[in-house]
mmCIF file of C-alpha atoms in Angstrom:
data_model
loop_
_atom_site.group_PDB
_atom_site.id
_atom_site.type_symbol
_atom_site.label_atom_id
_atom_site.label_comp_id
_atom_site.label_asym_id
_atom_site.label_seq_id
_atom_site.Cartn_x
_atom_site.Cartn_y
_atom_site.Cartn_z
ATOM 1 C CA MET A 18 27.638 -25.845 11.206
ATOM 2 C CA THR A 19 31.289 -24.961 12.677
ATOM 3 C CA ALA A 20 30.411 -23.029 15.458
ATOM 4 C CA LEU A 21 32.062 -19.620 15.281
ATOM 5 C CA ALA A 22 33.725 -18.789 19.360
ATOM 6 C CA HIS A 23 31.413 -17.922 22.260
ATOM 7 C CA PRO A 24 31.644 -14.718 23.291
ATOM 8 C CA GLN A 25 33.933 -14.281 25.788
ATOM 9 C CA GLU A 26 31.711 -11.019 27.454
ATOM 10 C CA CYS A 27 29.071 -13.074 27.813
ATOM 11 C CA LEU A 28 27.421 -13.706 30.633
ATOM 12 C CA GLN A 29 24.656 -16.505 29.700
ATOM 13 C CA CYS A 30 22.224 -13.997 31.407
ATOM 14 C CA GLY A 31 19.509 -15.509 28.428
ATOM 15 C CA LEU A 32 17.944 -11.880 28.344
ATOM 16 C CA CYS A 33 18.134 -11.861 24.799
ATOM 17 C CA VAL A 34 16.023 -15.049 24.960
ATOM 18 C CA THR A 35 13.626 -13.848 26.841
ATOM 19 C CA VAL A 36 13.394 -10.400 23.803
ATOM 20 C CA CYS A 37 13.730 -12.565 20.585
ATOM 21 C CA PRO A 38 10.192 -12.311 18.509
ATOM 22 C CA VAL A 39 11.206 -15.493 17.323
ATOM 23 C CA GLU A 40 11.942 -17.429 20.483
ATOM 24 C CA MET A 41 8.559 -16.051 21.817
ATOM 25 C CA VAL A 42 6.054 -17.891 18.897
ATOM 26 C CA GLY A 43 8.643 -21.273 19.762
ATOM 27 C CA GLY A 44 11.165 -20.521 17.023
ATOM 28 C CA HIS A 45 15.353 -21.194 17.602
ATOM 29 C CA ALA A 46 16.950 -17.975 16.618
ATOM 30 C CA ILE A 47 20.230 -17.128 17.505
ATOM 31 C CA VAL A 48 19.590 -16.112 20.579
ATOM 32 C CA THR A 49 19.428 -20.222 21.817
ATOM 33 C CA PHE A 50 23.248 -20.128 21.035
ATOM 34 C CA MET A 51 24.542 -17.607 23.633
ATOM 35 C CA ALA A 52 21.876 -18.399 26.274
ATOM 36 C CA ASP A 53 23.597 -21.643 25.983
ATOM 37 C CA PRO A 54 26.724 -22.244 23.417
ATOM 38 C CA THR A 55 26.458 -26.354 22.876
ATOM 39 C CA ALA A 56 22.624 -26.166 21.542
ATOM 40 C CA THR A 57 22.451 -27.567 18.358
ATOM 41 C CA ASP A 58 18.978 -26.876 17.951
ATOM 42 C CA PHE A 59 18.685 -23.136 16.246
ATOM 43 C CA SER A 60 19.113 -20.932 13.082
ATOM 44 C CA VAL A 61 21.036 -18.508 12.121
ATOM 45 C CA TRP A 62 18.486 -17.745 9.228
ATOM 46 C CA LEU A 63 15.657 -17.652 11.287
ATOM 47 C CA CYS A 64 16.916 -14.432 12.377
ATOM 48 C CA THR A 65 14.383 -11.392 11.865
ATOM 49 C CA SER A 66 16.764 -8.090 12.415
ATOM 50 C CA CYS A 67 14.733 -6.378 14.870
ATOM 51 C CA TRP A 68 18.001 -6.338 17.519
ATOM 52 C CA ARG A 69 15.762 -6.105 20.614
ATOM 53 C CA CYS A 70 19.104 -8.730 21.916
ATOM 54 C CA GLN A 71 21.572 -7.005 21.138
ATOM 55 C CA GLU A 72 19.148 -3.650 22.777
ATOM 56 C CA SER A 73 19.502 -6.094 25.440
ATOM 57 C CA CYS A 74 22.443 -7.480 25.206
ATOM 58 C CA PRO A 75 24.291 -5.818 29.115
ATOM 59 C CA GLY A 76 27.827 -7.051 28.198
ATOM 60 C CA GLY A 77 27.064 -4.743 24.863
ATOM 61 C CA ILE A 78 27.390 -7.476 22.451
ATOM 62 C CA ASP A 79 27.685 -7.551 19.131
ATOM 63 C CA ILE A 80 25.285 -10.038 18.587
ATOM 64 C CA TYR A 81 23.820 -9.523 15.016
ATOM 65 C CA GLY A 82 27.265 -9.115 13.621
ATOM 66 C CA LEU A 83 28.195 -12.347 15.673
ATOM 67 C CA MET A 84 25.398 -14.056 13.701
ATOM 68 C CA MET A 85 26.206 -11.973 10.556
ATOM 69 C CA ALA A 86 29.681 -13.586 10.241
ATOM 70 C CA TRP A 87 27.534 -16.887 11.254
ATOM 71 C CA ARG A 88 25.699 -16.060 8.210
ATOM 72 C CA ARG A 89 28.986 -15.540 4.762
ATOM 73 C CA GLN A 90 30.705 -18.639 6.203
ATOM 74 C CA GLU A 91 27.440 -21.026 6.050
ATOM 75 C CA SER A 92 26.118 -19.171 3.386
ATOM 76 C CA ASP A 93 25.993 -22.459 1.404
ATOM 77 C CA THR A 94 22.759 -22.875 4.295
ATOM 78 C CA ALA A 95 20.958 -19.628 2.773
ATOM 79 C CA PRO A 96 16.909 -20.314 2.873
ATOM 80 C CA GLU A 97 16.405 -20.210 -1.039
ATOM 81 C CA GLY A 98 14.421 -16.293 -0.431
ATOM 82 C CA TYR A 99 18.662 -14.900 0.700
ATOM 83 C CA ARG A 100 19.810 -16.970 -2.208
ATOM 84 C CA VAL A 101 17.372 -15.613 -5.323
ATOM 85 C CA ALA A 102 18.080 -11.960 -3.810
ATOM 86 C CA PHE A 103 21.951 -12.467 -3.341
ATOM 87 C CA GLU A 104 21.857 -13.615 -7.284
ATOM 88 C CA HIS A 105 19.284 -11.668 -7.950
ATOM 89 C CA ILE A 106 21.844 -8.631 -7.158
ATOM 90 C CA LEU A 107 25.234 -10.048 -8.419
ATOM 91 C CA ALA A 108 22.717 -9.948 -11.957
ATOM 92 C CA HIS A 109 20.390 -8.104 -12.151
ATOM 93 C CA GLY A 110 21.263 -4.831 -9.571
ATOM 94 C CA GLN A 111 18.909 -5.150 -7.106
ATOM 95 C CA ALA A 112 17.328 -7.811 -4.833
ATOM 96 C CA MET A 113 14.013 -8.020 -5.649
ATOM 97 C CA ALA A 114 13.122 -10.535 -9.448
ATOM 98 C CA VAL A 115 10.793 -7.787 -11.730
ATOM 99 C CA SER A 116 11.278 -6.792 -15.411
ATOM 100 C CA GLN A 117 11.520 -3.436 -16.450
ATOM 101 C CA GLU A 118 8.495 -4.896 -18.901
ATOM 102 C CA GLU A 119 6.998 -6.024 -15.349
ATOM 103 C CA LEU A 120 7.685 -3.111 -13.586
ATOM 104 C CA ASP A 121 5.821 -0.696 -16.186
ATOM 105 C CA GLN A 122 2.872 -2.734 -16.329
ATOM 106 C CA MET A 123 2.860 -2.932 -12.531
ATOM 107 C CA ARG A 124 3.195 0.376 -12.544
ATOM 108 C CA ALA A 125 0.869 1.645 -15.782
ATOM 109 C CA ALA A 126 -1.507 -0.283 -13.780
ATOM 110 C CA TRP A 127 -2.029 2.165 -10.978
ATOM 111 C CA GLY A 128 -1.691 4.960 -12.878
ATOM 112 C CA LEU A 129 2.205 5.881 -12.566
ATOM 113 C CA GLU A 130 4.922 6.979 -15.061
ATOM 114 C CA PRO A 131 7.033 4.872 -15.906
ATOM 115 C CA VAL A 132 10.778 4.122 -14.407
ATOM 116 C CA ARG A 133 14.205 3.113 -15.502
ATOM 117 C CA LEU A 134 15.863 0.051 -13.281
ATOM 118 C CA PRO A 135 18.691 0.614 -11.756
ATOM 119 C CA PRO A 136 22.400 -0.326 -13.317
ATOM 120 C CA PRO A 137 22.337 -3.496 -13.754
ATOM 121 C CA ASP A 138 26.275 -4.371 -13.180
ATOM 122 C CA VAL A 139 26.527 -2.223 -10.323
ATOM 123 C CA ALA A 140 27.525 -5.219 -7.993
ATOM 124 C CA ARG A 141 29.926 -6.543 -9.636
ATOM 125 C CA ARG A 142 31.694 -3.955 -10.721
ATOM 126 C CA LEU A 143 31.786 -1.834 -7.476
ATOM 127 C CA LEU A 144 33.095 -6.210 -6.298
ATOM 128 C CA THR A 145 36.041 -5.544 -8.858
ATOM 129 C CA PRO A 146 38.557 -3.489 -7.353
ATOM 130 C CA SER A 147 39.209 -1.254 -10.766
ATOM 131 C CA PRO A 148 38.154 2.856 -10.936
ATOM 132 C CA ALA A 149 35.345 5.231 -11.614
ATOM 133 C CA VAL A 150 32.740 2.962 -11.981
ATOM 134 C CA ARG A 151 29.559 5.683 -11.445
ATOM 135 C CA MET B 13 13.334 23.249 2.132
ATOM 136 C CA LYS B 14 15.497 20.513 -0.438
ATOM 137 C CA TYR B 15 16.386 17.285 -0.579
ATOM 138 C CA SER B 16 18.101 14.420 -2.756
ATOM 139 C CA TYR B 17 15.680 11.812 -2.337
ATOM 140 C CA TYR B 18 16.368 7.925 -2.496
ATOM 141 C CA PRO B 19 13.122 5.894 -2.616
ATOM 142 C CA GLY B 20 14.932 2.334 -3.015
ATOM 143 C CA CYS B 21 13.729 -0.823 -4.990
ATOM 144 C CA THR B 22 10.266 -1.572 -3.184
ATOM 145 C CA ALA B 23 9.223 2.853 -3.211
ATOM 146 C CA LYS B 24 8.850 2.085 -6.932
ATOM 147 C CA THR B 25 7.581 -1.208 -7.742
ATOM 148 C CA THR B 26 5.797 -3.625 -4.526
ATOM 149 C CA SER B 27 4.568 -0.515 -2.670
ATOM 150 C CA VAL B 28 4.023 2.014 -4.979
ATOM 151 C CA GLU B 29 1.736 3.470 -2.734
ATOM 152 C CA PHE B 30 4.106 4.294 0.044
ATOM 153 C CA GLY B 31 6.184 5.733 -2.977
ATOM 154 C CA PHE B 32 3.134 8.825 -4.460
ATOM 155 C CA SER B 33 2.007 9.015 -1.480
ATOM 156 C CA THR B 34 5.882 10.069 -0.108
ATOM 157 C CA GLU B 35 5.893 11.794 -2.949
ATOM 158 C CA ALA B 36 2.373 13.991 -2.746
ATOM 159 C CA VAL B 37 2.909 15.104 1.123
ATOM 160 C CA CYS B 38 6.152 15.993 0.659
ATOM 161 C CA GLU B 39 4.946 18.175 -2.144
ATOM 162 C CA ALA B 40 1.966 19.351 -1.038
ATOM 163 C CA LEU B 41 4.459 19.968 2.245
ATOM 164 C CA GLY B 42 6.606 22.399 0.312
ATOM 165 C CA VAL B 43 9.489 20.272 0.601
ATOM 166 C CA GLU B 44 11.205 19.737 -2.291
ATOM 167 C CA LEU B 45 12.263 16.088 -3.174
ATOM 168 C CA VAL B 46 14.969 15.158 -6.172
ATOM 169 C CA GLU B 47 15.312 12.295 -7.354
ATOM 170 C CA LEU B 48 18.875 10.979 -6.811
ATOM 171 C CA GLU B 49 20.520 10.004 -10.134
ATOM 172 C CA ASP B 50 21.035 6.788 -11.602
ATOM 173 C CA TRP B 51 20.308 5.291 -7.603
ATOM 174 C CA SER B 52 20.874 1.933 -7.297
ATOM 175 C CA CYS B 53 19.343 -1.193 -4.942
ATOM 176 C CA CYS B 54 21.062 -0.840 -0.799
ATOM 177 C CA GLY B 55 21.905 -4.646 -0.693
ATOM 178 C CA ALA B 56 18.177 -5.154 1.009
ATOM 179 C CA SER B 57 18.169 -8.124 3.612
ATOM 180 C CA SER B 58 20.989 -10.903 1.348
ATOM 181 C CA ALA B 59 23.513 -8.370 0.481
ATOM 182 C CA HIS B 60 24.709 -8.359 4.391
ATOM 183 C CA SER B 61 24.028 -11.364 5.580
ATOM 184 C CA LEU B 62 26.003 -12.892 1.880
ATOM 185 C CA ASN B 63 28.570 -10.861 1.613
ATOM 186 C CA HIS B 64 30.252 -8.241 3.501
ATOM 187 C CA GLU B 65 31.548 -5.617 1.370
ATOM 188 C CA LEU B 66 28.607 -5.641 -1.076
ATOM 189 C CA SER B 67 26.052 -4.731 1.748
ATOM 190 C CA LEU B 68 28.443 -1.344 2.664
ATOM 191 C CA ALA B 69 29.941 -0.779 -1.011
ATOM 192 C CA LEU B 70 26.157 -0.809 -2.535
ATOM 193 C CA PRO B 71 25.155 2.259 -0.355
ATOM 194 C CA ALA B 72 28.031 4.503 -0.207
ATOM 195 C CA ARG B 73 27.317 4.985 -3.853
ATOM 196 C CA ASN B 74 23.916 5.932 -3.442
ATOM 197 C CA VAL B 75 25.673 8.280 -0.635
ATOM 198 C CA ALA B 76 28.502 8.882 -2.978
ATOM 199 C CA LEU B 77 26.084 9.988 -5.255
ATOM 200 C CA ALA B 78 24.211 12.225 -2.639
ATOM 201 C CA GLN B 79 27.138 13.640 -2.109
ATOM 202 C CA ASP B 80 26.870 15.698 -5.273
ATOM 203 C CA THR B 81 23.705 16.692 -4.785
ATOM 204 C CA HIS B 82 25.033 19.016 -1.736
ATOM 205 C CA LEU B 83 21.631 17.803 -0.632
ATOM 206 C CA ASP B 84 20.776 15.476 2.541
ATOM 207 C CA LEU B 85 19.537 12.135 0.916
ATOM 208 C CA VAL B 86 16.075 11.697 2.433
ATOM 209 C CA THR B 87 14.919 7.737 2.501
ATOM 210 C CA SER B 88 10.579 6.822 2.710
ATOM 211 C CA CYS B 89 12.346 2.669 3.672
ATOM 212 C CA PRO B 90 13.772 1.915 7.320
ATOM 213 C CA ALA B 91 16.179 -1.091 5.719
ATOM 214 C CA CYS B 92 17.574 2.172 2.826
ATOM 215 C CA TYR B 93 17.680 3.995 5.415
ATOM 216 C CA GLN B 94 19.471 1.476 8.308
ATOM 217 C CA ASN B 95 22.000 0.496 4.977
ATOM 218 C CA SER B 96 23.175 3.735 3.730
ATOM 219 C CA LEU B 97 23.922 4.986 7.627
ATOM 220 C CA LYS B 98 25.653 1.730 7.537
ATOM 221 C CA ALA B 99 27.119 2.908 5.040
ATOM 222 C CA ASP B 100 28.397 6.809 5.645
ATOM 223 C CA ARG B 101 29.346 5.747 8.421
ATOM 224 C CA ALA B 102 31.562 3.156 7.173
ATOM 225 C CA LEU B 103 32.260 5.836 5.180
ATOM 226 C CA ARG B 104 33.467 7.735 7.367
ATOM 227 C CA GLU B 105 34.936 5.434 10.088
ATOM 228 C CA ASP B 106 36.946 3.096 8.598
ATOM 229 C CA GLU B 107 39.720 4.875 6.152
ATOM 230 C CA ALA B 108 41.132 2.268 4.684
ATOM 231 C CA TRP B 109 38.055 1.108 3.392
ATOM 232 C CA ARG B 110 36.939 4.682 2.932
ATOM 233 C CA ARG B 111 40.175 5.281 0.399
ATOM 234 C CA LYS B 112 39.222 1.937 -1.093
ATOM 235 C CA MET B 113 34.832 3.144 -2.169
ATOM 236 C CA GLU B 114 37.120 6.727 -2.848
ATOM 237 C CA GLU B 115 39.313 4.557 -5.704
ATOM 238 C CA THR B 116 36.723 2.535 -6.911
ATOM 239 C CA LEU B 117 33.965 5.132 -7.354
ATOM 240 C CA ASP B 118 36.027 8.063 -7.884
ATOM 241 C CA PHE B 119 34.873 10.439 -6.155
ATOM 242 C CA ARG B 120 36.609 11.811 -2.352
ATOM 243 C CA TYR B 121 33.965 11.829 0.350
ATOM 244 C CA ASN B 122 33.008 15.038 2.610
ATOM 245 C CA GLY B 123 30.137 14.001 4.487
ATOM 246 C CA GLU B 124 27.665 15.467 2.747
ATOM 247 C CA GLY B 125 24.770 13.436 1.604
ATOM 248 C CA GLU B 126 23.811 12.150 5.490
ATOM 249 C CA PRO B 127 21.437 9.569 5.194
ATOM 250 C CA ARG B 128 17.357 11.329 7.248
ATOM 251 C CA HIS B 129 14.657 9.011 7.295
ATOM 252 C CA LEU B 130 11.067 11.424 5.980
ATOM 253 C CA LEU B 131 9.801 10.701 9.800
ATOM 254 C CA ASP B 132 13.462 12.299 10.676
ATOM 255 C CA VAL B 133 12.783 15.798 7.743
ATOM 256 C CA LEU B 134 8.767 16.038 8.671
ATOM 257 C CA SER B 135 9.022 15.978 12.266
ATOM 258 C CA HIS B 136 12.741 18.376 13.099
ATOM 259 C CA ASP B 137 12.406 20.194 9.225
ATOM 260 C CA LEU B 138 9.276 21.847 9.770
ATOM 261 C CA SER B 139 7.145 22.655 13.067
ATOM 262 C CA LEU B 140 4.044 20.715 13.886
ATOM 263 C CA ASP B 141 2.566 23.994 13.357
ATOM 264 C CA GLU B 142 3.208 24.883 9.892
ATOM 265 C CA ILE B 143 2.226 21.003 8.780
ATOM 266 C CA ARG B 144 -1.400 21.869 10.938
ATOM 267 C CA ALA B 145 -1.281 25.113 8.632
ATOM 268 C CA ARG B 146 -1.855 22.702 5.904
ATOM 269 C CA VAL B 147 -4.430 20.663 7.103
ATOM 270 C CA VAL B 148 -7.616 20.895 4.191
ATOM 271 C CA LYS B 149 -9.290 17.988 6.157
ATOM 272 C CA PRO B 150 -9.172 17.258 9.715
ATOM 273 C CA LEU B 151 -9.015 12.791 10.501
ATOM 274 C CA LYS B 152 -11.063 14.314 13.280
ATOM 275 C CA GLY B 153 -11.775 11.428 15.063
ATOM 276 C CA LEU B 154 -9.629 8.463 13.670
ATOM 277 C CA LYS B 155 -8.533 6.583 16.321
ATOM 278 C CA VAL B 156 -4.282 5.494 14.408
ATOM 279 C CA ALA B 157 -1.909 3.285 15.334
ATOM 280 C CA ALA B 158 1.215 4.465 15.144
ATOM 281 C CA TYR B 159 3.374 1.794 14.303
ATOM 282 C CA TYR B 160 7.071 2.201 13.893
ATOM 283 C CA GLY B 161 8.213 -1.584 13.487
ATOM 284 C CA CYS B 162 12.768 -2.372 14.021
ATOM 285 C CA VAL B 163 14.965 -1.387 11.638
ATOM 286 C CA LEU B 164 14.200 2.518 12.160
ATOM 287 C CA VAL B 165 14.467 2.598 15.828
ATOM 288 C CA ARG B 166 17.423 -0.262 17.056
ATOM 289 C CA PRO B 167 19.803 -0.746 17.669
ATOM 290 C CA PRO B 168 18.963 3.365 19.170
ATOM 291 C CA GLU B 169 23.268 4.768 19.315
ATOM 292 C CA PHE B 170 22.933 4.293 15.295
ATOM 293 C CA THR B 171 19.626 5.252 14.893
ATOM 294 C CA GLY B 172 19.646 8.184 16.571
ATOM 295 C CA TRP B 173 16.131 8.043 17.197
ATOM 296 C CA ASP B 174 13.848 9.380 19.948
ATOM 297 C CA ASP B 175 13.200 6.472 21.863
ATOM 298 C CA ALA B 176 13.730 3.526 20.857
ATOM 299 C CA GLU B 177 10.759 2.136 22.937
ATOM 300 C CA HIS B 178 8.765 4.103 22.757
ATOM 301 C CA PRO B 179 9.426 7.069 19.887
ATOM 302 C CA MET B 180 7.084 9.607 19.533
ATOM 303 C CA THR B 181 7.545 11.255 15.891
ATOM 304 C CA MET B 182 4.770 9.431 14.028
ATOM 305 C CA ASP B 183 2.231 9.994 16.424
ATOM 306 C CA ARG B 184 2.807 14.144 16.394
ATOM 307 C CA LEU B 185 2.661 14.094 13.084
ATOM 308 C CA LEU B 186 -0.602 12.683 12.846
ATOM 309 C CA GLU B 187 -2.150 13.952 15.611
ATOM 310 C CA ALA B 188 -0.744 17.746 13.711
ATOM 311 C CA VAL B 189 -3.852 15.945 10.962
ATOM 312 C CA GLY B 190 -6.048 15.862 12.750
ATOM 313 C CA ALA B 191 -6.104 11.584 13.941
ATOM 314 C CA GLU B 192 -5.964 10.905 17.240
ATOM 315 C CA ALA B 193 -2.319 8.752 18.635
ATOM 316 C CA VAL B 194 -3.406 5.773 20.400
ATOM 317 C CA ASP B 195 -1.530 4.900 22.902
ATOM 318 C CA TRP B 196 -0.761 0.839 23.202
ATOM 319 C CA SER B 197 2.633 -1.846 23.183
ATOM 320 C CA TYR B 198 3.275 -3.144 20.589
ATOM 321 C CA LYS B 199 4.875 0.293 18.257
ATOM 322 C CA VAL B 200 8.136 -0.991 18.127
ATOM 323 C CA ASP B 201 7.856 -4.463 18.097
ATOM 324 C CA CYS B 202 8.448 -7.485 15.390
ATOM 325 C CA CYS B 203 5.883 -8.127 12.857
ATOM 326 C CA GLY B 204 8.350 -10.964 11.466
ATOM 327 C CA ALA B 205 10.423 -9.053 8.362
ATOM 328 C CA SER B 206 11.802 -10.819 5.890
ATOM 329 C CA LEU B 207 10.590 -14.506 7.996
ATOM 330 C CA THR B 208 7.563 -13.907 5.991
ATOM 331 C CA LEU B 209 9.477 -15.207 2.633
ATOM 332 C CA SER B 210 10.591 -18.545 4.176
ATOM 333 C CA ARG B 211 8.947 -18.950 7.768
ATOM 334 C CA GLY B 212 5.787 -16.885 7.285
ATOM 335 C CA GLU B 213 3.762 -18.653 10.177
ATOM 336 C CA ILE B 214 6.009 -16.556 12.259
ATOM 337 C CA VAL B 215 5.329 -13.335 10.089
ATOM 338 C CA THR B 216 1.854 -14.385 11.054
ATOM 339 C CA LYS B 217 1.672 -15.017 14.362
ATOM 340 C CA LEU B 218 3.929 -11.720 14.775
ATOM 341 C CA SER B 219 2.325 -9.945 13.224
ATOM 342 C CA SER B 220 -1.720 -10.785 14.670
ATOM 343 C CA ARG B 221 0.015 -10.367 17.839
ATOM 344 C CA ILE B 222 0.575 -6.733 16.521
ATOM 345 C CA VAL B 223 -2.492 -6.210 14.938
ATOM 346 C CA ASN B 224 -4.596 -7.225 18.253
ATOM 347 C CA GLY B 225 -3.075 -5.252 20.075
ATOM 348 C CA ALA B 226 -4.439 -2.023 18.087
ATOM 349 C CA ILE B 227 -7.745 -3.333 18.449
ATOM 350 C CA GLU B 228 -6.928 -4.085 22.093
ATOM 351 C CA ALA B 229 -6.417 -0.041 21.877
ATOM 352 C CA GLY B 230 -9.301 1.230 20.421
ATOM 353 C CA ALA B 231 -7.315 1.524 16.994
ATOM 354 C CA ASP B 232 -9.414 1.832 13.889
ATOM 355 C CA CYS B 233 -6.187 0.920 11.491
ATOM 356 C CA ILE B 234 -2.685 1.284 11.909
ATOM 357 C CA ALA B 235 -0.063 3.573 9.929
ATOM 358 C CA THR B 236 3.229 2.421 9.719
ATOM 359 C CA ALA B 237 6.347 3.219 8.054
ATOM 360 C CA CYS B 238 8.088 -0.075 6.198
ATOM 361 C CA GLY B 239 7.051 -1.292 3.270
ATOM 362 C CA ILE B 240 7.558 -4.732 4.441
ATOM 363 C CA CYS B 241 5.923 -4.289 7.690
ATOM 364 C CA GLN B 242 3.171 -2.515 5.886
ATOM 365 C CA ILE B 243 2.632 -6.050 3.794
ATOM 366 C CA ASN B 244 3.054 -8.349 6.280
ATOM 367 C CA LEU B 245 0.582 -6.857 8.395
ATOM 368 C CA ASP B 246 -1.756 -6.233 5.889
ATOM 369 C CA THR B 247 -2.075 -9.834 4.516
ATOM 370 C CA ARG B 248 -0.696 -11.913 7.479
ATOM 371 C CA GLN B 249 -3.484 -10.378 10.087
ATOM 372 C CA LYS B 250 -5.559 -13.316 11.807
ATOM 373 C CA CYS B 251 -7.431 -11.641 14.173
ATOM 374 C CA GLU B 252 -11.206 -10.813 14.943
ATOM 375 C CA ARG B 253 -12.147 -7.960 12.862
ATOM 376 C CA GLU B 254 -9.702 -6.930 9.307
ATOM 377 C CA VAL B 255 -7.501 -3.729 10.168
ATOM 378 C CA PRO B 256 -6.755 -1.832 7.031
ATOM 379 C CA ILE B 257 -2.986 -0.483 7.836
ATOM 380 C CA PHE B 258 -1.976 2.400 6.093
ATOM 381 C CA TYR B 259 1.438 4.632 5.840
ATOM 382 C CA PHE B 260 1.889 6.828 7.721
ATOM 383 C CA THR B 261 2.074 9.133 3.912
ATOM 384 C CA GLU B 262 -1.439 7.755 3.125
ATOM 385 C CA LEU B 263 -2.896 8.852 6.004
ATOM 386 C CA MET B 264 -1.169 12.433 6.261
ATOM 387 C CA GLY B 265 -2.023 12.164 2.397
ATOM 388 C CA ILE B 266 -5.631 12.533 2.830
ATOM 389 C CA ALA B 267 -4.754 15.020 5.984
ATOM 390 C CA LEU B 268 -3.434 17.241 3.568
ATOM 391 C CA GLY B 269 -6.456 17.194 0.031
ATOM 392 C CA VAL B 270 -3.761 15.082 -2.564
ATOM 393 C CA SER B 271 -5.591 14.211 -4.670
ATOM 394 C CA GLY B 272 -4.994 10.128 -6.099
ATOM 395 C CA LEU B 273 -4.290 8.282 -3.196
ATOM 396 C CA GLU B 274 -7.851 7.117 -4.113
ATOM 397 C CA LYS B 275 -6.923 4.813 -6.907
ATOM 398 C CA MET B 276 -4.451 2.956 -4.928
ATOM 399 C CA TRP B 277 -6.666 1.637 -2.351
ATOM 400 C CA GLY B 278 -7.323 -0.978 -3.903
ATOM 401 C CA LYS B 279 -3.844 -2.258 -3.661
ATOM 402 C CA HIS B 280 -4.175 -2.039 0.168
ATOM 403 C CA GLY B 281 -5.392 -6.634 1.384
ATOM 404 C CA VAL B 282 -7.240 -5.314 4.147
ATOM 405 C CA ASP B 283 -9.740 -2.665 1.923
ATOM 406 C CA PRO B 284 -9.325 0.520 3.858
ATOM 407 C CA ARG B 285 -12.208 2.653 2.389
ATOM 408 C CA PRO B 286 -15.525 1.012 4.373
ATOM 409 C CA LEU B 287 -13.580 2.820 6.976
ATOM 410 C CA LEU B 288 -12.453 5.572 5.278
ATOM 411 C CA ARG B 289 -16.659 5.998 3.704
ATOM 412 C CA GLU B 290 -17.886 6.030 7.162
ATOM 413 C CA ARG B 291 -15.445 8.494 8.042
ATOM 414 C CA GLY B 292 -16.580 11.036 5.755
ATOM 415 C CA PHE B 293 -12.724 11.019 4.463
ATOM 416 C CA LEU B 294 -13.719 9.644 1.170
ATOM 417 C CA ALA B 295 -17.075 9.875 -0.919
#
């Protein structure tokens, strides 16, 4: 993994490690790297996005932002769940892999009226710089 | 009282009971929700992990659509709420990005269509007295642990929530409909969120800690405002007894006498019907 620069403002106080729920149950998330820039046994994908680390940081470091930049840099190591959901957003405009037919059946089973799925190509159109995609 | 309503994907699919109870409770309280025409997915957690631009552009599209309605944009999903907030802030503060989005989406940003969470709207645009006045079946004797989770309250400088460590908005709403909101220490702890897809064992540990905390505090059940929190706590708890996990809107719905909730109790992992029958809230 190509490490992004360890933030200058980090005092390595370790507060972020003490509040991280993943560290609490034995996992090593990005806060392991914050506390020890030489650490290699952590994963930027092991994060629940709870913002505890950022809330606790006395240096006011955007740990979440750093981690997201790292994730995007290492996107080929993304767990399958992320990749599948992302591909689905690109192809169908939504993270959830559900077809109109499945959705209709599910909602009918709970006695609810049918709903239309979002426009399928919305993500691609947003990423393509052409006017008036709404 | 009228709002633009952004249900988000989960309220229409895996958490239909959240979407249904949200709409039913708002109707019972005289809060008019007008579903945003042609809304799209906010990008969920995969977009911001893999494509920053898309994670801001997808919710910006909803903000742009909401702006046309001149109404605040209300959602009950914390992830949709936070992604919409981020998109709105980027449009407000990043001029180059705003110009790009204005061109792509063919609109002029003016700050209308402000993203708001349902808890905020029910707590601040209505008074607790107005809610009390509509209660037909008070949840007398029901001890509820109000669980907020992460994304709704943190980071506090961003969400502007009442108190990121000890929020009380949901507690007050549950008390207004007659329930007893217990004091407990886990209301903003993390359930494990989307790690449920890749690292279930972590989520089992984190969710069980939270449910155990509610048991220790003497709660009969937990109330949540988040689809993934509900599913994690509901299906991954491994504790001495099973604790029903409700959406706060379901509990409010019982007290407000809305019909149609009963057909969805079977969708819960921990069947809430024995508890509801025992307390006389279900025939």
